GROMACS .gro file of C-alpha atoms in nm:
model
  119
    1UNK     CA    1   0.000   0.000   0.000
    2UNK     CA    2   0.280   0.241   0.092
    3UNK     CA    3   0.459   0.164  -0.235
    4UNK     CA    4   0.143   0.240  -0.428
    5UNK     CA    5   0.103   0.569  -0.240
    6UNK     CA    6   0.465   0.672  -0.309
    7UNK     CA    7   0.427   0.583  -0.676
    8UNK     CA    8   0.114   0.798  -0.699
    9UNK     CA    9   0.287   1.080  -0.515
   10UNK     CA   10   0.586   1.057  -0.747
   11UNK     CA   11   0.363   1.069  -1.054
   12UNK     CA   12   0.176   1.371  -0.916
   13UNK     CA   13   0.500   1.560  -0.847
   14UNK     CA   14   0.671   1.497  -1.182
   15UNK     CA   15   0.541   1.817  -1.347
   16UNK     CA   16   0.673   2.024  -1.056
   17UNK     CA   17   1.005   1.850  -1.004
   18UNK     CA   18   1.163   1.783  -1.342
   19UNK     CA   19   1.495   1.607  -1.291
   20UNK     CA   20   1.405   1.541  -0.927
   21UNK     CA   21   1.442   1.213  -0.742
   22UNK     CA   22   1.178   1.093  -0.496
   23UNK     CA   23   1.324   0.871  -0.225
   24UNK     CA   24   1.156   0.564  -0.082
   25UNK     CA   25   1.048   0.780   0.213
   26UNK     CA   26   0.889   1.039  -0.017
   27UNK     CA   27   1.163   1.302   0.019
   28UNK     CA   28   1.229   1.505  -0.296
   29UNK     CA   29   1.588   1.561  -0.404
   30UNK     CA   30   1.681   1.782  -0.696
   31UNK     CA   31   2.015   1.855  -0.861
   32UNK     CA   32   2.125   2.218  -0.849
   33UNK     CA   33   2.464   2.194  -1.019
   34UNK     CA   34   2.756   1.962  -1.085
   35UNK     CA   35   2.798   1.744  -0.776
   36UNK     CA   36   2.546   1.954  -0.582
   37UNK     CA   37   2.188   1.874  -0.489
   38UNK     CA   38   1.929   1.971  -0.233
   39UNK     CA   39   1.671   1.787  -0.031
   40UNK     CA   40   1.347   1.981  -0.021
   41UNK     CA   41   1.164   2.045   0.302
   42UNK     CA   42   0.872   1.809   0.362
   43UNK     CA   43   0.712   1.897   0.691
   44UNK     CA   44   0.869   1.773   1.013
   45UNK     CA   45   1.205   1.690   0.857
   46UNK     CA   46   1.503   1.660   1.087
   47UNK     CA   47   1.875   1.618   1.013
   48UNK     CA   48   1.845   1.238   0.986
   49UNK     CA   49   1.566   1.272   0.727
   50UNK     CA   50   1.774   1.504   0.510
   51UNK     CA   51   2.085   1.285   0.534
   52UNK     CA   52   1.880   0.973   0.459
   53UNK     CA   53   1.745   1.136   0.143
   54UNK     CA   54   2.092   1.258   0.043
   55UNK     CA   55   2.236   0.907   0.085
   56UNK     CA   56   1.948   0.751  -0.108
   57UNK     CA   57   1.993   0.999  -0.394
   58UNK     CA   58   2.371   0.956  -0.402
   59UNK     CA   59   2.346   0.577  -0.410
   60UNK     CA   60   2.047   0.514  -0.634
   61UNK     CA   61   2.032   0.818  -0.861
   62UNK     CA   62   2.402   0.904  -0.890
   63UNK     CA   63   2.527   0.545  -0.852
   64UNK     CA   64   2.798   0.641  -0.602
   65UNK     CA   65   2.973   0.390  -0.378
   66UNK     CA   66   2.910   0.371  -0.006
   67UNK     CA   67   3.255   0.517   0.063
   68UNK     CA   68   3.189   0.844  -0.122
   69UNK     CA   69   3.183   1.144   0.112
   70UNK     CA   70   2.884   1.377   0.126
   71UNK     CA   71   2.910   1.732   0.257
   72UNK     CA   72   2.631   1.955   0.383
   73UNK     CA   73   2.677   2.303   0.239
   74UNK     CA   74   2.367   2.469   0.386
   75UNK     CA   75   2.447   2.668   0.698
   76UNK     CA   76   2.312   2.569   1.038
   77UNK     CA   77   2.054   2.623   1.166
   78UNK     CA   78   1.813   2.543   0.888
   79UNK     CA   79   1.500   2.752   0.907
   80UNK     CA   80   1.158   2.588   0.884
   81UNK     CA   81   1.062   2.533   0.523
   82UNK     CA   82   1.417   2.552   0.386
   83UNK     CA   83   1.585   2.283   0.178
   84UNK     CA   84   1.923   2.141   0.277
   85UNK     CA   85   2.198   2.152   0.014
   86UNK     CA   86   2.463   1.880  -0.018
   87UNK     CA   87   2.778   1.850  -0.225
   88UNK     CA   88   3.033   1.593  -0.327
   89UNK     CA   89   3.303   1.857  -0.274
   90UNK     CA   90   3.432   1.978   0.064
   91UNK     CA   91   3.428   2.340  -0.060
   92UNK     CA   92   3.191   2.540   0.158
   93UNK     CA   93   3.121   2.243   0.388
   94UNK     CA   94   2.926   2.315   0.706
   95UNK     CA   95   2.876   2.101   1.017
   96UNK     CA   96   2.665   1.794   0.946
   97UNK     CA   97   2.396   1.873   1.203
   98UNK     CA   98   2.430   1.517   1.333
   99UNK     CA   99   2.578   1.408   1.664
  100UNK     CA  100   2.900   1.242   1.547
  101UNK     CA  101   3.182   1.101   1.757
  102UNK     CA  102   3.493   1.286   1.649
  103UNK     CA  103   3.292   1.554   1.467
  104UNK     CA  104   3.379   1.622   1.107
  105UNK     CA  105   3.197   1.795   0.827
  106UNK     CA  106   3.105   1.497   0.610
  107UNK     CA  107   2.972   1.144   0.624
  108UNK     CA  108   2.987   0.860   0.376
  109UNK     CA  109   2.698   0.764   0.149
  110UNK     CA  110   2.667   0.440   0.349
  111UNK     CA  111   2.650   0.632   0.679
  112UNK     CA  112   2.390   0.868   0.531
  113UNK     CA  113   2.177   0.572   0.428
  114UNK     CA  114   2.201   0.433   0.784
  115UNK     CA  115   2.006   0.742   0.893
  116UNK     CA  116   1.704   0.584   0.722
  117UNK     CA  117   1.707   0.291   0.967
  118UNK     CA  118   1.472   0.383   1.250
  119UNK     CA  119   1.436   0.038   1.406
   0.00000   0.00000   0.00000
C-alpha cells in the first residue's frame, strides 16, 4: 500500500520536479549543479531525514559507492521550510547537524543511508 502511495505521489509531483528524485520515504531531491543537490523540506524533517534522502539519492540516482563522502553546504541552523543543500566537494562544507563522535563535516553515502534505519 505504501509503495502504491509513493508511486502515486511521485507521478503527481513529476510536473513540478523535473529532474528530481523521490526517495523511498517520499523526500524530494533535486540537482542544483555539478555534484550539488538539495533535499526539499517536507514537513517535520530533521537532520536524519535530510541525510537519509541525500544518501538515497547519491546511491540510487548518482550510482555512487558507499565510501563516497557527502558534505552539507547549507548553513546551520536550517530555518523551517528551507531545503538542505549537499555536495560531493568539501568546498563550503558546514557542520553535518548530526551528533558524530569525532565531529567532522562529512559522512559517507553508506552512513547517510544508515540514517534511514529507524528500528
